[in-house]
CSV table of C-alpha atoms in Angstrom, one decimal:
chain,number,residue,atom,x,y,z
A,1,MET,CA,0.1,0.0,0.2
A,2,ASN,CA,1.0,3.4,-1.0
A,3,GLY,CA,0.6,5.3,2.5
A,4,ASP,CA,-0.3,4.8,6.3
A,5,TRP,CA,-1.9,1.2,6.1
A,6,LEU,CA,-2.4,0.6,9.6
A,7,ILE,CA,-4.9,3.2,10.8
A,8,ARG,CA,-7.3,4.0,13.9
A,9,GLY,CA,-10.7,4.0,12.7
A,10,ARG,CA,-13.5,6.3,13.9
A,11,ASP,CA,-14.9,3.9,16.4
A,12,GLY,CA,-11.3,3.7,17.9
A,13,ARG,CA,-10.3,0.2,16.4
A,14,LEU,CA,-7.1,-0.6,14.5
A,15,SER,CA,-7.0,-2.0,11.0
A,16,VAL,CA,-5.0,-3.3,8.6
A,17,TYR,CA,-5.2,-3.1,4.4
A,18,LEU,CA,-3.5,-5.9,3.0
A,19,PRO,CA,-3.1,-5.8,-1.0
A,20,THR,CA,-3.3,-9.0,-2.7
A,21,ASP,CA,-2.5,-9.4,-6.3
A,22,ASP,CA,-6.3,-8.6,-7.3
A,23,ALA,CA,-8.1,-7.0,-4.4
A,24,VAL,CA,-7.4,-5.3,-1.4
A,25,LEU,CA,-8.1,-7.0,2.1
A,26,CYS,CA,-9.0,-5.5,5.5
A,27,ARG,CA,-8.8,-6.7,8.8
A,28,ALA,CA,-9.8,-4.7,11.9
A,29,GLU,CA,-9.9,-5.5,15.8
A,30,LEU,CA,-13.1,-6.8,17.2
A,31,GLY,CA,-11.8,-4.8,20.4
A,32,PRO,CA,-9.0,-3.0,21.9
A,33,GLY,CA,-6.0,-4.5,22.3
A,34,GLY,CA,-8.3,-8.0,21.3
A,35,PRO,CA,-8.8,-10.2,18.4
A,36,TRP,CA,-8.7,-9.5,15.1
A,37,GLU,CA,-11.5,-10.4,12.4
A,38,PRO,CA,-10.7,-12.4,9.4
A,39,PRO,CA,-10.0,-10.7,6.1
A,40,ARG,CA,-12.6,-9.0,3.9
A,41,LYS,CA,-12.2,-7.5,0.7
A,42,VAL,CA,-12.6,-4.3,0.3
A,43,GLY,CA,-15.0,-2.1,-2.4
A,44,GLY,CA,-16.6,-5.6,-3.7
A,45,GLU,CA,-15.5,-7.9,-6.2
A,46,GLN,CA,-13.8,-5.9,-8.8
A,47,LYS,CA,-10.4,-6.9,-10.1
A,48,LEU,CA,-7.7,-4.5,-9.1
A,49,ARG,CA,-4.5,-4.2,-10.4
A,50,PRO,CA,-1.2,-4.4,-7.8
A,51,GLY,CA,-0.1,-1.0,-5.9
A,52,PRO,CA,-3.4,0.3,-4.2
A,53,ALA,CA,-3.4,3.8,-1.8
A,54,VAL,CA,-4.7,4.5,1.3
A,55,GLY,CA,-5.4,7.9,2.9
A,56,GLN,CA,-7.3,9.3,6.0
A,57,GLY,CA,-9.0,12.2,6.7
A,58,ALA,CA,-9.5,14.1,10.3
A,59,ASP,CA,-13.1,12.2,10.1
A,60,ASP,CA,-11.2,9.1,10.3
A,61,TYR,CA,-12.8,7.9,7.1
A,62,ALA,CA,-10.5,6.4,4.9
A,63,HIS,CA,-10.2,6.5,1.2
A,64,LEU,CA,-8.5,3.9,-1.1
A,65,ALA,CA,-7.3,4.3,-4.6
A,66,ALA,CA,-6.5,1.7,-7.2
A,67,TRP,CA,-6.0,0.6,-10.7
A,68,ARG,CA,-8.4,-1.9,-12.2
A,69,PRO,CA,-8.1,-3.5,-15.9
A,70,THR,CA,-10.9,-1.9,-18.3
A,71,LYS,CA,-9.9,-3.6,-21.4
A,72,ALA,CA,-6.9,-5.7,-23.3
A,73,GLY,CA,-3.9,-3.2,-22.6
A,74,GLU,CA,-5.9,-0.5,-20.8
A,75,ALA,CA,-7.0,0.1,-17.0
A,76,GLY,CA,-8.7,3.2,-14.8
A,77,LEU,CA,-8.4,4.1,-11.6
A,78,VAL,CA,-11.1,3.1,-9.0
A,79,HIS,CA,-12.2,4.8,-5.7
A,80,SER,CA,-13.6,3.8,-2.1
A,81,THR,CA,-14.3,5.2,1.1
A,82,HIS,CA,-14.3,3.1,4.5
A,83,PHE,CA,-16.6,4.8,6.7
A,84,ARG,CA,-16.1,2.2,9.9
A,85,PRO,CA,-13.6,-0.8,10.0
A,86,ARG,CA,-16.0,-3.0,10.8
A,87,LEU,CA,-18.7,-2.0,8.2
A,88,ALA,CA,-18.2,-2.7,4.5
A,89,ALA,CA,-16.4,-0.3,2.4
A,90,LEU,CA,-18.4,1.3,-0.3
A,91,ASP,CA,-18.1,0.1,-3.5
A,92,TRP,CA,-15.5,0.8,-5.9
A,93,ILE,CA,-16.5,3.5,-8.3
A,94,SER,CA,-14.6,5.0,-11.5
A,95,ILE,CA,-12.3,8.2,-11.6
A,96,GLY,CA,-11.0,7.6,-14.5
A,97,HIS,CA,-7.6,7.9,-16.4
A,98,PRO,CA,-5.0,11.2,-15.8
A,99,ASP,CA,-4.5,10.5,-20.0
A,100,SER,CA,-8.3,10.2,-20.6
A,101,ALA,CA,-7.1,6.2,-21.9
A,102,GLY,CA,-4.3,4.3,-22.0
A,103,ASP,CA,-2.8,1.6,-19.3
A,104,ARG,CA,-1.7,1.7,-15.5
A,105,THR,CA,0.8,5.0,-15.6
A,106,GLY,CA,2.0,4.8,-11.8
A,107,THR,CA,1.1,4.2,-7.9
A,108,PRO,CA,-1.7,6.3,-6.9
A,109,ALA,CA,-1.5,8.8,-3.6
A,110,VAL,CA,-4.2,9.7,-2.0
A,111,THR,CA,-4.8,12.2,1.0
A,112,VAL,CA,-7.9,14.2,2.5
A,113,ASP,CA,-8.5,17.5,3.2
A,114,ALA,CA,-10.2,19.2,5.9
A,115,GLN,CA,-13.2,19.2,4.2
A,116,GLY,CA,-13.2,15.3,4.2
A,117,ARG,CA,-12.2,15.7,0.2
A,118,ALA,CA,-10.0,13.2,-1.0
A,119,HIS,CA,-7.2,14.1,-3.4
A,120,VAL,CA,-5.5,11.4,-6.1
A,121,PHE,CA,-2.5,11.8,-7.7
A,122,VAL,CA,-0.8,9.8,-9.7
A,123,ARG,CA,2.4,9.7,-12.7
A,124,ASN,CA,0.7,10.6,-16.2
A,125,LYS,CA,2.0,9.4,-19.0
A,126,ALA,CA,4.6,12.4,-20.0
A,127,GLY,CA,6.1,11.8,-16.7
A,128,GLY,CA,4.3,14.1,-14.9
A,129,VAL,CA,1.8,14.5,-11.8
A,130,SER,CA,-2.2,14.2,-12.7
A,131,MET,CA,-4.6,15.1,-9.7
A,132,ARG,CA,-8.0,14.8,-9.2
A,133,GLY,CA,-10.0,16.0,-6.4
A,134,GLN,CA,-13.2,15.3,-5.2
A,135,LYS,CA,-16.0,18.3,-4.6
A,136,GLU,CA,-17.5,19.6,-1.5
A,137,VAL,CA,-21.0,19.2,-2.8
A,138,GLY,CA,-20.7,15.3,-4.1
A,139,GLY,CA,-19.1,14.3,-7.4
A,140,TRP,CA,-15.1,14.9,-8.8
A,141,GLY,CA,-13.7,17.4,-10.3
A,142,PRO,CA,-12.0,17.3,-13.6
A,143,TRP,CA,-8.6,15.4,-13.8
A,144,ARG,CA,-5.7,18.4,-13.5
A,145,ASP,CA,-2.0,18.4,-15.1
A,146,LEU,CA,0.7,19.8,-11.8
A,147,LYS,CA,3.8,19.4,-14.7
A,148,GLY,CA,6.8,18.1,-13.7
A,149,ARG,CA,8.6,15.7,-15.3
A,150,GLU,CA,11.0,12.3,-15.1
A,151,VAL,CA,8.8,11.9,-11.7
A,152,ASP,CA,9.1,8.5,-9.9
A,153,ASP,CA,6.6,6.2,-9.7
A,154,ARG,CA,5.5,6.2,-5.9
A,155,LEU,CA,4.5,9.9,-4.7
A,156,ALA,CA,4.0,11.0,-1.1
A,157,ALA,CA,1.0,13.0,-0.3
A,158,VAL,CA,-0.2,14.7,2.9
A,159,THR,CA,-2.6,17.0,4.5
A,160,GLY,CA,-1.2,19.9,6.7
A,161,GLU,CA,-2.7,20.5,10.1
A,162,CYS,CA,-4.0,23.4,8.5
A,163,GLY,CA,-5.9,21.3,6.2
A,164,LEU,CA,-4.1,21.9,3.0
A,165,VAL,CA,-3.0,19.2,0.7
A,166,GLU,CA,0.7,19.1,-0.3
A,167,LEU,CA,2.4,16.6,-2.4
A,168,TYR,CA,6.4,15.5,-2.8
A,169,ALA,CA,7.6,13.5,-5.9
A,170,ALA,CA,10.8,12.1,-6.5
A,171,VAL,CA,12.8,13.1,-9.8
A,172,PRO,CA,16.4,12.8,-11.0
A,173,GLY,CA,18.7,14.7,-8.4
A,174,ALA,CA,15.8,16.4,-6.8
A,175,VAL,CA,12.5,16.3,-5.0
A,176,LEU,CA,9.4,18.6,-5.9
A,177,HIS,CA,7.4,20.1,-3.9
A,178,TRP,CA,3.2,21.1,-4.8
A,179,ARG,CA,0.7,22.7,-2.1
A,180,GLN,CA,-2.3,23.8,-1.9
A,181,GLU,CA,-2.8,28.0,-1.9
A,182,LYS,CA,-6.4,27.6,-0.2
A,183,PRO,CA,-8.9,24.8,0.4
A,184,GLY,CA,-10.6,23.7,-2.6
A,185,SER,CA,-7.5,24.9,-5.0
A,186,VAL,CA,-5.5,23.0,-7.4
A,187,PRO,CA,-1.9,22.5,-5.5
A,188,VAL,CA,0.9,24.2,-7.3
A,189,LEU,CA,4.6,23.6,-7.8
A,190,GLU,CA,6.3,25.7,-5.0
A,191,GLU,CA,9.7,24.4,-4.6
A,192,ALA,CA,12.3,21.9,-6.7
A,193,MET,CA,15.1,20.8,-3.9
A,194,GLN,CA,18.3,19.6,-5.4
A,195,THR,CA,19.2,16.4,-3.5
A,196,PRO,CA,20.1,13.0,-4.4
A,197,VAL,CA,17.4,10.7,-3.4
A,198,ARG,CA,16.7,7.3,-3.6
A,199,PRO,CA,13.3,6.9,-5.5
A,200,GLY,CA,11.0,4.9,-3.1
A,201,THR,CA,11.7,5.9,-0.2
A,202,LEU,CA,9.8,9.2,0.9
A,203,HIS,CA,7.5,9.6,3.7
A,204,ALA,CA,5.6,13.1,4.5
A,205,LEU,CA,4.0,13.7,7.9
A,206,ALA,CA,2.5,16.9,9.3
A,207,THR,CA,4.7,18.3,11.9
A,208,SER,CA,3.4,21.5,13.2
A,209,ALA,CA,0.5,23.8,12.5
A,210,GLU,CA,1.8,25.0,9.1
A,211,ARG,CA,4.7,23.0,8.0
A,212,THR,CA,4.9,19.2,6.8
A,213,THR,CA,8.2,17.3,7.1
A,214,LEU,CA,9.7,15.2,4.2
A,215,PHE,CA,11.5,12.0,5.4
A,216,TYR,CA,14.0,10.3,2.2
A,217,ALA,CA,16.9,8.4,1.9
A,218,ASP,CA,19.8,9.8,-0.3
A,219,ASP,CA,22.4,7.8,-2.3
A,220,SER,CA,24.5,7.1,0.5
A,221,GLY,CA,21.6,5.5,2.5
A,222,ASP,CA,21.3,8.3,5.1
A,223,LEU,CA,17.9,9.3,6.2
A,224,CYS,CA,17.1,12.8,5.4
A,225,ALA,CA,14.5,15.3,6.7
A,226,TRP,CA,13.2,18.2,5.0
A,227,ARG,CA,10.6,21.0,5.5
A,228,PRO,CA,10.0,22.9,2.3
A,229,GLY,CA,11.5,26.6,2.6
A,230,THR,CA,14.6,25.0,4.6
A,231,LYS,CA,17.5,23.1,4.0
A,232,PRO,CA,17.4,19.2,4.1
A,233,VAL,CA,19.3,17.6,7.6
A,234,THR,CA,20.7,14.5,7.3
A,235,LEU,CA,19.3,12.6,11.0
A,236,LEU,CA,20.8,9.5,10.4
A,237,ALA,CA,21.9,6.6,8.9
A,238,SER,CA,19.0,4.5,7.1
A,239,ALA,CA,18.6,1.4,9.4
A,240,GLY,CA,17.6,-0.8,6.4
A,241,PRO,CA,16.7,-0.6,2.2
A,242,GLY,CA,13.2,-0.3,2.7
A,243,PRO,CA,10.6,3.0,2.9
A,244,VAL,CA,10.4,4.4,7.0
A,245,SER,CA,7.5,5.0,8.6
A,246,ALA,CA,6.7,7.8,10.6
A,247,ILE,CA,4.2,9.2,13.2
A,248,ARG,CA,3.9,12.0,15.9
A,249,CYS,CA,3.3,10.9,19.4
A,250,GLU,CA,3.8,12.0,23.1
A,251,LEU,CA,6.7,10.1,24.6
A,252,ASP,CA,7.1,11.3,28.4
A,253,GLY,CA,4.9,14.5,28.0
A,254,HIS,CA,7.0,15.5,24.7
A,255,ASP,CA,5.6,15.9,21.1
A,256,CYS,CA,8.1,13.5,18.9
A,257,THR,CA,8.3,12.1,15.9
A,258,LEU,CA,8.9,8.2,15.8
A,259,LEU,CA,10.6,6.5,13.3
A,260,ALA,CA,10.4,2.8,12.5
A,261,GLN,CA,12.2,0.6,9.5
A,262,ARG,CA,12.8,-2.7,8.5
A,263,SER,CA,16.5,-3.0,9.9
A,264,ALA,CA,19.4,-4.7,7.9
A,265,SER,CA,19.4,-7.2,10.1
A,266,GLY,CA,16.3,-8.1,9.3
A,267,ARG,CA,14.3,-6.6,12.9
A,268,VAL,CA,11.9,-3.2,13.0
A,269,ALA,CA,14.4,-0.4,14.1
A,270,PHE,CA,12.5,2.5,16.3
A,271,ALA,CA,14.1,6.2,16.4
A,272,ALA,CA,12.4,9.0,18.3
A,273,TYR,CA,13.2,12.7,18.5
A,274,PRO,CA,11.4,15.9,19.7
A,275,THR,CA,9.3,16.9,16.4
A,276,GLU,CA,11.1,19.5,13.9
A,277,GLN,CA,14.3,19.5,16.1
A,278,GLU,CA,16.6,17.2,14.4
A,279,SER,CA,19.6,18.8,15.7
A,280,ALA,CA,18.6,16.8,19.1
A,281,GLY,CA,19.9,13.6,17.4
A,282,ALA,CA,17.8,10.1,17.1
A,283,TRP,CA,19.4,6.5,17.1
A,284,TRP,CA,18.2,3.0,16.5
A,285,THR,CA,17.1,0.7,18.8
A,286,GLU,CA,16.0,-2.6,17.3
A,287,SER,CA,12.9,-5.0,18.4
A,288,GLY,CA,11.1,-8.3,17.9
A,289,PRO,CA,12.2,-11.5,15.6
A,290,GLN,CA,14.0,-11.3,12.3
A,291,LEU,CA,11.4,-10.6,9.4
A,292,PRO,CA,11.2,-11.6,5.7
A,293,ALA,CA,13.2,-9.6,3.3
A,294,ASP,CA,9.9,-8.0,2.2
A,295,ALA,CA,8.3,-7.1,5.3
A,296,VAL,CA,7.0,-3.3,5.8
A,297,VAL,CA,6.7,-1.5,8.5
A,298,ALA,CA,3.5,0.7,9.8
A,299,LEU,CA,3.0,3.0,13.2
A,300,ALA,CA,-0.9,4.6,14.4
A,301,LEU,CA,-2.2,5.7,17.7
A,302,ASP,CA,-4.8,3.6,19.6
A,303,GLU,CA,-7.7,5.0,21.0
A,304,ASP,CA,-5.9,5.4,24.4
A,305,GLU,CA,-2.9,7.2,22.3
A,306,ARG,CA,-0.4,4.3,22.8
A,307,VAL,CA,2.0,3.7,19.8
A,308,VAL,CA,1.0,0.9,17.5
A,309,ALA,CA,3.6,-0.9,15.2
A,310,ALA,CA,2.6,-3.5,12.8
A,311,THR,CA,4.7,-5.5,10.1
A,312,LEU,CA,3.5,-7.0,7.2
A,313,SER,CA,5.2,-9.7,5.0
A,314,PRO,CA,3.4,-9.8,1.4
A,315,SER,CA,5.2,-13.0,0.4
A,316,THR,CA,4.5,-14.8,3.9
A,317,GLY,CA,0.8,-13.0,4.8
A,318,GLN,CA,2.4,-13.1,8.2
A,319,LEU,CA,1.0,-9.7,10.2
A,320,LEU,CA,2.5,-9.0,13.1
A,321,VAL,CA,1.7,-6.3,16.2
A,322,THR,CA,3.2,-4.8,19.3
A,323,ARG,CA,2.2,-1.9,21.4
A,324,ARG,CA,3.9,0.3,24.0
A,325,LYS,CA,3.6,-0.7,27.5
A,326,ASP,CA,2.2,1.8,30.1
A,327,GLU,CA,5.9,3.2,31.1
A,328,ALA,CA,8.4,5.6,30.6
A,329,GLY,CA,10.4,5.3,27.3
A,330,LEU,CA,9.3,3.5,24.4
A,331,ALA,CA,9.3,-0.2,26.3
A,332,LEU,CA,6.6,-2.4,23.3
A,333,GLU,CA,4.8,-5.5,24.4
A,334,ALA,CA,5.7,-9.1,22.9
A,335,TRP,CA,5.2,-8.9,19.3
A,336,ARG,CA,2.3,-11.2,18.5
A,337,ALA,CA,0.5,-13.1,15.3
A,338,VAL,CA,-2.3,-11.7,14.1
């Protein structure tokens, strides 16, 4: 999944979204910290192409986007809304193709503005970015060409605390940043920050009332943090080659940013530091068993605002979950299989 695939729903229950070759599955807690329900298909029986995306709004509704085959050699994007984890999601509806017609062009990204409107971004045939957003009164606006070129397949969409939608994309030797100027407007390209960036490593997080922070790995393998309008900061060496997950949480009374990544040793590595204070430093601490090479990590907060971490291995289907203990620091419970 492109996006935070472990989320807390409107009813306080945690859920995970699990992609398969032709569908998206959802599993949800039956009770706080309790057993989980069996996997259920999201959006009906339509066949999907690999590489779906998920985003969540302030109303805690989940929005999903994916490609589905339409005819030989062609595909179109579809969207579904999931209001509560233990309810069925809405059926997939077509939102078309950024180039009117054609095959899959890239992995979609989804974020949701303060008014609850989903915005779907995807690379287009020309190598730039296109976006389609929901209207406030229902339905969808037209596809918009946001420009750019040689954009990497995996985009990072995020909504700031102010409710404005932003997008980050990697291009050769740089990161591009788009932002809305006001609610409901089309995001505009604001900055191209020159940096060696490793494709597929972008993760964006709202970190203050006016700013978002982008985490990415550079060519040397260092994990960097960048807020538009400033220079990027090297935070620490990446724990492993895969993507990083990030969340804001309270640790011992402090507003912190918590990072998690599958380490080179195969375990989950965690690092925390005061939010937007990268100069304070951070270091990795490993936890849990060794994981398959394809395992990915996600972070969320449960209804008691406790940190929850999950790992998923697509090749084995193994899903592991842990929670923060009710004590100082970042002590975690034993990892358990769901």
